[in-house]
Amino acid sequence: MTKYLISFPSEAMVLTDEEFPIVAADAHAVIEEAKAAGVYVFGGGIDEQVDPLLVSGDGSVSREIYPGGRLKGGFTVLELPTREDAVEWARRIAVACRCPQELREFMYDPAS
């Protein structure tokens, strides 16, 4: 089976303070469905209060990250039999989160 990344940037989710707990509950319900279906691998959001670091092979650390490398938002990784299944789960997450989702496929690596 293939692993898929379903994600959205934080600025895509525009909610009022009143809407946030409802959307959070809906999103958690979809994740519980994915867990029950046995397709859930990992999910979470990037903590945007903590700056990313660039760590080099020599162990040096820098706050200068790759141009365009700033990740933010929510991410879910699911392992699914088909791309069509991935589109359906992305649709479910989009409904729950009230914003479109980006869908990416991980390349298969037999060594991982």
PDB file of N, CA and C in Angstrom:
ATOM      1  N   MET A   1       0.838  -1.184   0.000  1.00  0.00           N
ATOM      2  CA  MET A   1       0.000   0.000   0.000  1.00  0.00           C
ATOM      3  C   MET A   1       0.881   1.244   0.000  1.00  0.00           C
ATOM      4  N   THR A   2       0.313   2.310  -0.475  1.00  0.00           N
ATOM      5  CA  THR A   2       1.033   3.573  -0.617  1.00  0.00           C
ATOM      6  C   THR A   2       0.667   4.513   0.521  1.00  0.00           C
ATOM      7  N   LYS A   3       1.658   5.289   0.961  1.00  0.00           N
ATOM      8  CA  LYS A   3       1.415   6.315   1.976  1.00  0.00           C
ATOM      9  C   LYS A   3       1.156   7.648   1.277  1.00  0.00           C
ATOM     10  N   TYR A   4       0.173   8.367   1.781  1.00  0.00           N
ATOM     11  CA  TYR A   4      -0.219   9.658   1.225  1.00  0.00           C
ATOM     12  C   TYR A   4      -0.146  10.730   2.301  1.00  0.00           C
ATOM     13  N   LEU A   5       0.318  11.911   1.897  1.00  0.00           N
ATOM     14  CA  LEU A   5       0.344  13.072   2.768  1.00  0.00           C
ATOM     15  C   LEU A   5      -0.837  13.953   2.385  1.00  0.00           C
ATOM     16  N   ILE A   6      -1.715  14.210   3.339  1.00  0.00           N
ATOM     17  CA  ILE A   6      -2.845  15.107   3.159  1.00  0.00           C
ATOM     18  C   ILE A   6      -2.581  16.300   4.063  1.00  0.00           C
ATOM     19  N   SER A   7      -2.561  17.511   3.506  1.00  0.00           N
ATOM     20  CA  SER A   7      -2.131  18.658   4.306  1.00  0.00           C
ATOM     21  C   SER A   7      -2.799  19.952   3.849  1.00  0.00           C
ATOM     22  N   PHE A   8      -2.663  20.947   4.708  1.00  0.00           N
ATOM     23  CA  PHE A   8      -3.113  22.297   4.376  1.00  0.00           C
ATOM     24  C   PHE A   8      -2.232  23.296   5.113  1.00  0.00           C
ATOM     25  N   PRO A   9      -1.986  24.468   4.493  1.00  0.00           N
ATOM     26  CA  PRO A   9      -1.233  25.506   5.199  1.00  0.00           C
ATOM     27  C   PRO A   9      -2.152  26.173   6.222  1.00  0.00           C
ATOM     28  N   SER A  10      -1.602  26.636   7.310  1.00  0.00           N
ATOM     29  CA  SER A  10      -2.416  27.196   8.385  1.00  0.00           C
ATOM     30  C   SER A  10      -3.292  28.357   7.916  1.00  0.00           C
ATOM     31  N   GLU A  11      -2.822  29.149   6.970  1.00  0.00           N
ATOM     32  CA  GLU A  11      -3.622  30.295   6.517  1.00  0.00           C
ATOM     33  C   GLU A  11      -4.870  29.878   5.736  1.00  0.00           C
ATOM     34  N   ALA A  12      -4.962  28.614   5.331  1.00  0.00           N
ATOM     35  CA  ALA A  12      -6.152  28.137   4.611  1.00  0.00           C
ATOM     36  C   ALA A  12      -7.335  27.938   5.549  1.00  0.00           C
ATOM     37  N   MET A  13      -7.066  27.719   6.820  1.00  0.00           N
ATOM     38  CA  MET A  13      -8.139  27.477   7.777  1.00  0.00           C
ATOM     39  C   MET A  13      -8.492  28.801   8.455  1.00  0.00           C
ATOM     40  N   VAL A  14      -9.576  29.405   7.999  1.00  0.00           N
ATOM     41  CA  VAL A  14     -10.027  30.690   8.523  1.00  0.00           C
ATOM     42  C   VAL A  14     -11.289  30.431   9.343  1.00  0.00           C
ATOM     43  N   LEU A  15     -11.148  30.510  10.652  1.00  0.00           N
ATOM     44  CA  LEU A  15     -12.244  30.177  11.558  1.00  0.00           C
ATOM     45  C   LEU A  15     -12.410  31.243  12.623  1.00  0.00           C
ATOM     46  N   THR A  16     -13.633  31.366  13.102  1.00  0.00           N
ATOM     47  CA  THR A  16     -13.867  32.218  14.265  1.00  0.00           C
ATOM     48  C   THR A  16     -13.534  31.414  15.516  1.00  0.00           C
ATOM     49  N   ASP A  17     -13.417  32.103  16.639  1.00  0.00           N
ATOM     50  CA  ASP A  17     -13.155  31.415  17.901  1.00  0.00           C
ATOM     51  C   ASP A  17     -14.277  30.437  18.229  1.00  0.00           C
ATOM     52  N   GLU A  18     -15.499  30.765  17.837  1.00  0.00           N
ATOM     53  CA  GLU A  18     -16.641  29.891  18.097  1.00  0.00           C
ATOM     54  C   GLU A  18     -16.605  28.649  17.209  1.00  0.00           C
ATOM     55  N   GLU A  19     -16.115  28.788  15.977  1.00  0.00           N
ATOM     56  CA  GLU A  19     -16.068  27.666  15.040  1.00  0.00           C
ATOM     57  C   GLU A  19     -14.953  26.675  15.363  1.00  0.00           C
ATOM     58  N   PHE A  20     -13.857  27.172  15.938  1.00  0.00           N
ATOM     59  CA  PHE A  20     -12.675  26.331  16.120  1.00  0.00           C
ATOM     60  C   PHE A  20     -12.956  25.028  16.870  1.00  0.00           C
ATOM     61  N   PRO A  21     -13.630  25.037  18.024  1.00  0.00           N
ATOM     62  CA  PRO A  21     -13.844  23.761  18.719  1.00  0.00           C
ATOM     63  C   PRO A  21     -14.725  22.789  17.930  1.00  0.00           C
ATOM     64  N   ILE A  22     -15.643  23.308  17.150  1.00  0.00           N
ATOM     65  CA  ILE A  22     -16.505  22.449  16.330  1.00  0.00           C
ATOM     66  C   ILE A  22     -15.682  21.789  15.232  1.00  0.00           C
ATOM     67  N   VAL A  23     -14.847  22.569  14.558  1.00  0.00           N
ATOM     68  CA  VAL A  23     -13.997  22.045  13.490  1.00  0.00           C
ATOM     69  C   VAL A  23     -12.977  21.059  14.062  1.00  0.00           C
ATOM     70  N   ALA A  24     -12.412  21.372  15.211  1.00  0.00           N
ATOM     71  CA  ALA A  24     -11.451  20.453  15.841  1.00  0.00           C
ATOM     72  C   ALA A  24     -12.122  19.112  16.143  1.00  0.00           C
ATOM     73  N   ALA A  25     -13.340  19.147  16.658  1.00  0.00           N
ATOM     74  CA  ALA A  25     -14.057  17.902  16.951  1.00  0.00           C
ATOM     75  C   ALA A  25     -14.352  17.127  15.669  1.00  0.00           C
ATOM     76  N   ASP A  26     -14.753  17.832  14.602  1.00  0.00           N
ATOM     77  CA  ASP A  26     -15.027  17.169  13.323  1.00  0.00           C
ATOM     78  C   ASP A  26     -13.756  16.548  12.744  1.00  0.00           C
ATOM     79  N   ALA A  27     -12.648  17.281  12.823  1.00  0.00           N
ATOM     80  CA  ALA A  27     -11.374  16.767  12.306  1.00  0.00           C
ATOM     81  C   ALA A  27     -10.919  15.546  13.103  1.00  0.00           C
ATOM     82  N   HIS A  28     -11.057  15.605  14.417  1.00  0.00           N
ATOM     83  CA  HIS A  28     -10.673  14.455  15.245  1.00  0.00           C
ATOM     84  C   HIS A  28     -11.559  13.250  14.951  1.00  0.00           C
ATOM     85  N   ALA A  29     -12.818  13.489  14.625  1.00  0.00           N
ATOM     86  CA  ALA A  29     -13.723  12.379  14.284  1.00  0.00           C
ATOM     87  C   ALA A  29     -13.260  11.673  13.014  1.00  0.00           C
ATOM     88  N   VAL A  30     -12.802  12.438  12.011  1.00  0.00           N
ATOM     89  CA  VAL A  30     -12.298  11.820  10.771  1.00  0.00           C
ATOM     90  C   VAL A  30     -11.037  11.018  11.062  1.00  0.00           C
ATOM     91  N   ILE A  31     -10.169  11.536  11.907  1.00  0.00           N
ATOM     92  CA  ILE A  31      -8.954  10.804  12.268  1.00  0.00           C
ATOM     93  C   ILE A  31      -9.317   9.514  12.993  1.00  0.00           C
ATOM     94  N   GLU A  32     -10.291   9.552  13.870  1.00  0.00           N
ATOM     95  CA  GLU A  32     -10.736   8.331  14.549  1.00  0.00           C
ATOM     96  C   GLU A  32     -11.284   7.317  13.546  1.00  0.00           C
ATOM     97  N   GLU A  33     -11.987   7.798  12.501  1.00  0.00           N
ATOM     98  CA  GLU A  33     -12.465   6.904  11.439  1.00  0.00           C
ATOM     99  C   GLU A  33     -11.281   6.253  10.722  1.00  0.00           C
ATOM    100  N   ALA A  34     -10.252   7.046  10.433  1.00  0.00           N
ATOM    101  CA  ALA A  34      -9.070   6.511   9.753  1.00  0.00           C
ATOM    102  C   ALA A  34      -8.361   5.472  10.628  1.00  0.00           C
ATOM    103  N   LYS A  35      -8.287   5.737  11.926  1.00  0.00           N
ATOM    104  CA  LYS A  35      -7.679   4.768  12.848  1.00  0.00           C
ATOM    105  C   LYS A  35      -8.492   3.478  12.871  1.00  0.00           C
ATOM    106  N   ALA A  36      -9.803   3.621  12.955  1.00  0.00           N
ATOM    107  CA  ALA A  36     -10.674   2.441  12.991  1.00  0.00           C
ATOM    108  C   ALA A  36     -10.575   1.642  11.697  1.00  0.00           C
ATOM    109  N   ALA A  37     -10.331   2.326  10.578  1.00  0.00           N
ATOM    110  CA  ALA A  37     -10.201   1.655   9.285  1.00  0.00           C
ATOM    111  C   ALA A  37      -8.812   1.040   9.096  1.00  0.00           C
ATOM    112  N   GLY A  38      -7.881   1.339  10.013  1.00  0.00           N
ATOM    113  CA  GLY A  38      -6.530   0.787   9.924  1.00  0.00           C
ATOM    114  C   GLY A  38      -5.651   1.453   8.889  1.00  0.00           C
ATOM    115  N   VAL A  39      -5.980   2.700   8.481  1.00  0.00           N
ATOM    116  CA  VAL A  39      -5.190   3.380   7.452  1.00  0.00           C
ATOM    117  C   VAL A  39      -4.379   4.552   8.006  1.00  0.00           C
ATOM    118  N   TYR A  40      -4.568   4.888   9.271  1.00  0.00           N
ATOM    119  CA  TYR A  40      -3.889   6.028   9.876  1.00  0.00           C
ATOM    120  C   TYR A  40      -2.436   5.684  10.180  1.00  0.00           C
ATOM    121  N   VAL A  41      -1.516   6.580   9.785  1.00  0.00           N
ATOM    122  CA  VAL A  41      -0.095   6.418  10.092  1.00  0.00           C
ATOM    123  C   VAL A  41       0.340   7.484  11.091  1.00  0.00           C
ATOM    124  N   PHE A  42       0.044   8.749  10.783  1.00  0.00           N
ATOM    125  CA  PHE A  42       0.495   9.861  11.611  1.00  0.00           C
ATOM    126  C   PHE A  42      -0.295  11.101  11.244  1.00  0.00           C
ATOM    127  N   GLY A  43      -0.464  11.983  12.196  1.00  0.00           N
ATOM    128  CA  GLY A  43      -1.089  13.268  11.921  1.00  0.00           C
ATOM    129  C   GLY A  43      -0.686  14.282  12.960  1.00  0.00           C
ATOM    130  N   GLY A  44      -0.791  15.525  12.610  1.00  0.00           N
ATOM    131  CA  GLY A  44      -0.486  16.589  13.555  1.00  0.00           C
ATOM    132  C   GLY A  44      -0.314  17.907  12.845  1.00  0.00           C
ATOM    133  N   GLY A  45       0.024  18.892  13.609  1.00  0.00           N
ATOM    134  CA  GLY A  45       0.261  20.225  13.058  1.00  0.00           C
ATOM    135  C   GLY A  45       1.651  20.694  13.427  1.00  0.00           C
ATOM    136  N   ILE A  46       2.198  21.521  12.576  1.00  0.00           N
ATOM    137  CA  ILE A  46       3.506  22.112  12.854  1.00  0.00           C
ATOM    138  C   ILE A  46       3.338  23.196  13.916  1.00  0.00           C
ATOM    139  N   ASP A  47       4.144  23.170  14.951  1.00  0.00           N
ATOM    140  CA  ASP A  47       4.106  24.202  15.986  1.00  0.00           C
ATOM    141  C   ASP A  47       4.782  25.449  15.437  1.00  0.00           C
ATOM    142  N   GLU A  48       3.971  26.412  15.059  1.00  0.00           N
ATOM    143  CA  GLU A  48       4.494  27.619  14.428  1.00  0.00           C
ATOM    144  C   GLU A  48       5.117  28.588  15.423  1.00  0.00           C
ATOM    145  N   GLN A  49       5.024  28.295  16.719  1.00  0.00           N
ATOM    146  CA  GLN A  49       5.654  29.119  17.746  1.00  0.00           C
ATOM    147  C   GLN A  49       7.126  28.752  17.935  1.00  0.00           C
ATOM    148  N   VAL A  50       7.540  27.626  17.353  1.00  0.00           N
ATOM    149  CA  VAL A  50       8.918  27.166  17.468  1.00  0.00           C
ATOM    150  C   VAL A  50       9.583  27.300  16.100  1.00  0.00           C
ATOM    151  N   ASP A  51      10.635  28.103  16.030  1.00  0.00           N
ATOM    152  CA  ASP A  51      11.328  28.320  14.760  1.00  0.00           C
ATOM    153  C   ASP A  51      12.037  27.055  14.290  1.00  0.00           C
ATOM    154  N   PRO A  52      11.997  26.782  12.979  1.00  0.00           N
ATOM    155  CA  PRO A  52      12.740  25.636  12.452  1.00  0.00           C
ATOM    156  C   PRO A  52      14.239  25.918  12.463  1.00  0.00           C
ATOM    157  N   LEU A  53      15.012  24.858  12.417  1.00  0.00           N
ATOM    158  CA  LEU A  53      16.469  24.954  12.372  1.00  0.00           C
ATOM    159  C   LEU A  53      16.981  24.165  11.181  1.00  0.00           C
ATOM    160  N   LEU A  54      18.119  24.570  10.651  1.00  0.00           N
ATOM    161  CA  LEU A  54      18.817  23.835   9.613  1.00  0.00           C
ATOM    162  C   LEU A  54      20.027  23.179  10.266  1.00  0.00           C
ATOM    163  N   VAL A  55      20.060  21.865  10.247  1.00  0.00           N
ATOM    164  CA  VAL A  55      21.145  21.111  10.884  1.00  0.00           C
ATOM    165  C   VAL A  55      22.003  20.496   9.784  1.00  0.00           C
ATOM    166  N   SER A  56      23.287  20.814   9.765  1.00  0.00           N
ATOM    167  CA  SER A  56      24.212  20.330   8.738  1.00  0.00           C
ATOM    168  C   SER A  56      24.869  19.027   9.158  1.00  0.00           C
ATOM    169  N   GLY A  57      25.490  18.388   8.195  1.00  0.00           N
ATOM    170  CA  GLY A  57      26.165  17.119   8.435  1.00  0.00           C
ATOM    171  C   GLY A  57      27.282  17.208   9.452  1.00  0.00           C
ATOM    172  N   ASP A  58      27.857  18.386   9.617  1.00  0.00           N
ATOM    173  CA  ASP A  58      28.931  18.546  10.603  1.00  0.00           C
ATOM    174  C   ASP A  58      28.379  18.870  11.990  1.00  0.00           C
ATOM    175  N   GLY A  59      27.035  18.924  12.112  1.00  0.00           N
ATOM    176  CA  GLY A  59      26.407  19.191  13.399  1.00  0.00           C
ATOM    177  C   GLY A  59      26.122  20.658  13.656  1.00  0.00           C
ATOM    178  N   SER A  60      26.543  21.540  12.734  1.00  0.00           N
ATOM    179  CA  SER A  60      26.266  22.957  12.955  1.00  0.00           C
ATOM    180  C   SER A  60      24.767  23.219  12.758  1.00  0.00           C
ATOM    181  N   VAL A  61      24.272  24.197  13.503  1.00  0.00           N
ATOM    182  CA  VAL A  61      22.849  24.528  13.504  1.00  0.00           C
ATOM    183  C   VAL A  61      22.682  25.988  13.121  1.00  0.00           C
ATOM    184  N   SER A  62      21.702  26.244  12.257  1.00  0.00           N
ATOM    185  CA  SER A  62      21.444  27.599  11.797  1.00  0.00           C
ATOM    186  C   SER A  62      19.941  27.852  11.793  1.00  0.00           C
ATOM    187  N   ARG A  63      19.564  29.094  12.017  1.00  0.00           N
ATOM    188  CA  ARG A  63      18.155  29.487  11.896  1.00  0.00           C
ATOM    189  C   ARG A  63      17.805  29.789  10.445  1.00  0.00           C
ATOM    190  N   GLU A  64      18.800  29.846   9.577  1.00  0.00           N
ATOM    191  CA  GLU A  64      18.567  30.082   8.148  1.00  0.00           C
ATOM    192  C   GLU A  64      18.157  28.769   7.502  1.00  0.00           C
ATOM    193  N   ILE A  65      16.898  28.657   7.107  1.00  0.00           N
ATOM    194  CA  ILE A  65      16.426  27.433   6.467  1.00  0.00           C
ATOM    195  C   ILE A  65      16.400  27.633   4.958  1.00  0.00           C
ATOM    196  N   TYR A  66      16.103  26.564   4.234  1.00  0.00           N
ATOM    197  CA  TYR A  66      16.030  26.646   2.778  1.00  0.00           C
ATOM    198  C   TYR A  66      14.987  27.667   2.343  1.00  0.00           C
ATOM    199  N   PRO A  67      15.285  28.426   1.264  1.00  0.00           N
ATOM    200  CA  PRO A  67      14.258  29.348   0.737  1.00  0.00           C
ATOM    201  C   PRO A  67      12.995  28.562   0.375  1.00  0.00           C
ATOM    202  N   GLY A  68      11.860  29.060   0.819  1.00  0.00           N
ATOM    203  CA  GLY A  68      10.602  28.385   0.538  1.00  0.00           C
ATOM    204  C   GLY A  68      10.373  27.160   1.393  1.00  0.00           C
ATOM    205  N   GLY A  69      11.253  26.910   2.376  1.00  0.00           N
ATOM    206  CA  GLY A  69      11.165  25.704   3.178  1.00  0.00           C
ATOM    207  C   GLY A  69      10.323  25.836   4.434  1.00  0.00           C
ATOM    208  N   ARG A  70       9.666  26.935   4.607  1.00  0.00           N
ATOM    209  CA  ARG A  70       8.868  27.156   5.823  1.00  0.00           C
ATOM    210  C   ARG A  70       7.577  26.343   5.734  1.00  0.00           C
ATOM    211  N   LEU A  71       7.463  25.320   6.554  1.00  0.00           N
ATOM    212  CA  LEU A  71       6.266  24.484   6.598  1.00  0.00           C
ATOM    213  C   LEU A  71       5.389  24.938   7.748  1.00  0.00           C
ATOM    214  N   LYS A  72       4.097  24.961   7.509  1.00  0.00           N
ATOM    215  CA  LYS A  72       3.158  25.278   8.569  1.00  0.00           C
ATOM    216  C   LYS A  72       1.811  24.683   8.215  1.00  0.00           C
ATOM    217  N   GLY A  73       1.018  24.432   9.220  1.00  0.00           N
ATOM    218  CA  GLY A  73      -0.305  23.887   8.973  1.00  0.00           C
ATOM    219  C   GLY A  73      -0.475  22.502   9.544  1.00  0.00           C
ATOM    220  N   GLY A  74      -1.472  21.796   9.003  1.00  0.00           N
ATOM    221  CA  GLY A  74      -1.807  20.471   9.488  1.00  0.00           C
ATOM    222  C   GLY A  74      -1.461  19.394   8.483  1.00  0.00           C
ATOM    223  N   PHE A  75      -1.095  18.227   8.982  1.00  0.00           N
ATOM    224  CA  PHE A  75      -0.647  17.123   8.147  1.00  0.00           C
ATOM    225  C   PHE A  75      -1.248  15.816   8.638  1.00  0.00           C
ATOM    226  N   THR A  76      -1.615  14.962   7.711  1.00  0.00           N
ATOM    227  CA  THR A  76      -2.050  13.608   8.024  1.00  0.00           C
ATOM    228  C   THR A  76      -1.393  12.665   7.031  1.00  0.00           C
ATOM    229  N   VAL A  77      -0.858  11.559   7.506  1.00  0.00           N
ATOM    230  CA  VAL A  77      -0.305  10.523   6.634  1.00  0.00           C
ATOM    231  C   VAL A  77      -1.189   9.289   6.777  1.00  0.00           C
ATOM    232  N   LEU A  78      -1.700   8.820   5.652  1.00  0.00           N
ATOM    233  CA  LEU A  78      -2.524   7.619   5.617  1.00  0.00           C
ATOM    234  C   LEU A  78      -1.900   6.616   4.670  1.00  0.00           C
ATOM    235  N   GLU A  79      -2.071   5.343   4.951  1.00  0.00           N
ATOM    236  CA  GLU A  79      -1.593   4.277   4.073  1.00  0.00           C
ATOM    237  C   GLU A  79      -2.829   3.644   3.436  1.00  0.00           C
ATOM    238  N   LEU A  80      -2.912   3.754   2.108  1.00  0.00           N
ATOM    239  CA  LEU A  80      -4.130   3.382   1.393  1.00  0.00           C
ATOM    240  C   LEU A  80      -3.832   2.559   0.156  1.00  0.00           C
ATOM    241  N   PRO A  81      -4.792   1.738  -0.282  1.00  0.00           N
ATOM    242  CA  PRO A  81      -4.560   0.873  -1.441  1.00  0.00           C
ATOM    243  C   PRO A  81      -4.578   1.608  -2.779  1.00  0.00           C
ATOM    244  N   THR A  82      -5.344   2.719  -2.890  1.00  0.00           N
ATOM    245  CA  THR A  82      -5.435   3.397  -4.188  1.00  0.00           C
ATOM    246  C   THR A  82      -5.428   4.910  -4.017  1.00  0.00           C
ATOM    247  N   ARG A  83      -5.085   5.583  -5.097  1.00  0.00           N
ATOM    248  CA  ARG A  83      -5.146   7.050  -5.107  1.00  0.00           C
ATOM    249  C   ARG A  83      -6.591   7.527  -4.935  1.00  0.00           C
ATOM    250  N   GLU A  84      -7.533   6.784  -5.481  1.00  0.00           N
ATOM    251  CA  GLU A  84      -8.942   7.142  -5.323  1.00  0.00           C
ATOM    252  C   GLU A  84      -9.340   7.130  -3.848  1.00  0.00           C
ATOM    253  N   ASP A  85      -8.834   6.143  -3.104  1.00  0.00           N
ATOM    254  CA  ASP A  85      -9.090   6.113  -1.665  1.00  0.00           C
ATOM    255  C   ASP A  85      -8.482   7.345  -0.990  1.00  0.00           C
ATOM    256  N   ALA A  86      -7.292   7.726  -1.423  1.00  0.00           N
ATOM    257  CA  ALA A  86      -6.631   8.903  -0.858  1.00  0.00           C
ATOM    258  C   ALA A  86      -7.440  10.164  -1.139  1.00  0.00           C
ATOM    259  N   VAL A  87      -7.977  10.281  -2.342  1.00  0.00           N
ATOM    260  CA  VAL A  87      -8.809  11.438  -2.687  1.00  0.00           C
ATOM    261  C   VAL A  87     -10.044  11.475  -1.782  1.00  0.00           C
ATOM    262  N   GLU A  88     -10.650  10.326  -1.530  1.00  0.00           N
ATOM    263  CA  GLU A  88     -11.831  10.285  -0.669  1.00  0.00           C
ATOM    264  C   GLU A  88     -11.501  10.695   0.762  1.00  0.00           C
ATOM    265  N   TRP A  89     -10.384  10.216   1.299  1.00  0.00           N
ATOM    266  CA  TRP A  89     -10.005  10.627   2.652  1.00  0.00           C
ATOM    267  C   TRP A  89      -9.654  12.107   2.696  1.00  0.00           C
ATOM    268  N   ALA A  90      -8.980  12.614   1.655  1.00  0.00           N
ATOM    269  CA  ALA A  90      -8.665  14.050   1.597  1.00  0.00           C
ATOM    270  C   ALA A  90      -9.958  14.858   1.561  1.00  0.00           C
ATOM    271  N   ARG A  91     -10.971  14.359   0.858  1.00  0.00           N
ATOM    272  CA  ARG A  91     -12.266  15.038   0.801  1.00  0.00           C
ATOM    273  C   ARG A  91     -12.883  15.093   2.193  1.00  0.00           C
ATOM    274  N   ARG A  92     -12.844  13.972   2.910  1.00  0.00           N
ATOM    275  CA  ARG A  92     -13.398  13.928   4.264  1.00  0.00           C
ATOM    276  C   ARG A  92     -12.703  14.920   5.189  1.00  0.00           C
ATOM    277  N   ILE A  93     -11.381  14.977   5.074  1.00  0.00           N
ATOM    278  CA  ILE A  93     -10.623  15.912   5.908  1.00  0.00           C
ATOM    279  C   ILE A  93     -10.936  17.350   5.510  1.00  0.00           C
ATOM    280  N   ALA A  94     -11.094  17.612   4.216  1.00  0.00           N
ATOM    281  CA  ALA A  94     -11.447  18.953   3.747  1.00  0.00           C
ATOM    282  C   ALA A  94     -12.793  19.397   4.320  1.00  0.00           C
ATOM    283  N   VAL A  95     -13.754  18.501   4.347  1.00  0.00           N
ATOM    284  CA  VAL A  95     -15.066  18.826   4.918  1.00  0.00           C
ATOM    285  C   VAL A  95     -14.909  19.143   6.404  1.00  0.00           C
ATOM    286  N   ALA A  96     -14.190  18.293   7.119  1.00  0.00           N
ATOM    287  CA  ALA A  96     -14.022  18.474   8.563  1.00  0.00           C
ATOM    288  C   ALA A  96     -13.269  19.761   8.896  1.00  0.00           C
ATOM    289  N   CYS A  97     -12.227  20.064   8.131  1.00  0.00           N
ATOM    290  CA  CYS A  97     -11.377  21.226   8.415  1.00  0.00           C
ATOM    291  C   CYS A  97     -11.889  22.521   7.785  1.00  0.00           C
ATOM    292  N   ARG A  98     -12.904  22.388   6.924  1.00  0.00           N
ATOM    293  CA  ARG A  98     -13.500  23.547   6.250  1.00  0.00           C
ATOM    294  C   ARG A  98     -12.520  24.253   5.323  1.00  0.00           C
ATOM    295  N   CYS A  99     -11.588  23.461   4.743  1.00  0.00           N
ATOM    296  CA  CYS A  99     -10.665  24.031   3.758  1.00  0.00           C
ATOM    297  C   CYS A  99     -10.131  22.908   2.863  1.00  0.00           C
ATOM    298  N   PRO A 100      -9.825  23.230   1.592  1.00  0.00           N
ATOM    299  CA  PRO A 100      -9.267  22.224   0.689  1.00  0.00           C
ATOM    300  C   PRO A 100      -7.955  21.660   1.234  1.00  0.00           C
ATOM    301  N   GLN A 101      -7.660  20.433   0.818  1.00  0.00           N
ATOM    302  CA  GLN A 101      -6.462  19.726   1.265  1.00  0.00           C
ATOM    303  C   GLN A 101      -5.554  19.437   0.073  1.00  0.00           C
ATOM    304  N   GLU A 102      -4.254  19.497   0.300  1.00  0.00           N
ATOM    305  CA  GLU A 102      -3.287  19.085  -0.714  1.00  0.00           C
ATOM    306  C   GLU A 102      -3.007  17.600  -0.520  1.00  0.00           C
ATOM    307  N   LEU A 103      -2.899  16.883  -1.614  1.00  0.00           N
ATOM    308  CA  LEU A 103      -2.663  15.439  -1.570  1.00  0.00           C
ATOM    309  C   LEU A 103      -1.357  15.131  -2.291  1.00  0.00           C
ATOM    310  N   ARG A 104      -0.462  14.449  -1.579  1.00  0.00           N
ATOM    311  CA  ARG A 104       0.823  14.048  -2.145  1.00  0.00           C
ATOM    312  C   ARG A 104       1.062  12.574  -1.856  1.00  0.00           C
ATOM    313  N   GLU A 105       1.774  11.931  -2.761  1.00  0.00           N
ATOM    314  CA  GLU A 105       2.068  10.510  -2.622  1.00  0.00           C
ATOM    315  C   GLU A 105       3.550  10.342  -2.281  1.00  0.00           C
ATOM    316  N   PHE A 106       3.824   9.541  -1.258  1.00  0.00           N
ATOM    317  CA  PHE A 106       5.207   9.234  -0.928  1.00  0.00           C
ATOM    318  C   PHE A 106       5.749   8.215  -1.934  1.00  0.00           C
ATOM    319  N   MET A 107       7.000   8.409  -2.329  1.00  0.00           N
ATOM    320  CA  MET A 107       7.645   7.433  -3.207  1.00  0.00           C
ATOM    321  C   MET A 107       7.921   6.166  -2.404  1.00  0.00           C
ATOM    322  N   TYR A 108       7.821   5.051  -3.052  1.00  0.00           N
ATOM    323  CA  TYR A 108       8.106   3.771  -2.397  1.00  0.00           C
ATOM    324  C   TYR A 108       9.615   3.593  -2.264  1.00  0.00           C
ATOM    325  N   ASP A 109      10.043   3.228  -1.082  1.00  0.00           N
ATOM    326  CA  ASP A 109      11.458   2.944  -0.827  1.00  0.00           C
ATOM    327  C   ASP A 109      11.513   1.596  -0.119  1.00  0.00           C
ATOM    328  N   PRO A 110      11.954   0.541  -0.809  1.00  0.00           N
ATOM    329  CA  PRO A 110      11.957  -0.794  -0.195  1.00  0.00           C
ATOM    330  C   PRO A 110      12.869  -0.901   1.026  1.00  0.00           C
ATOM    331  N   ALA A 111      13.790   0.038   1.200  1.00  0.00           N
ATOM    332  CA  ALA A 111      14.707  -0.021   2.331  1.00  0.00           C
ATOM    333  C   ALA A 111      14.139   0.655   3.575  1.00  0.00           C
ATOM    334  N   SER A 112      12.997   1.315   3.436  1.00  0.00           N
ATOM    335  CA  SER A 112      12.451   2.016   4.613  1.00  0.00           C
ATOM    336  C   SER A 112      11.267   1.300   5.204  1.00  0.00           C
TER     337      SER A 112
END
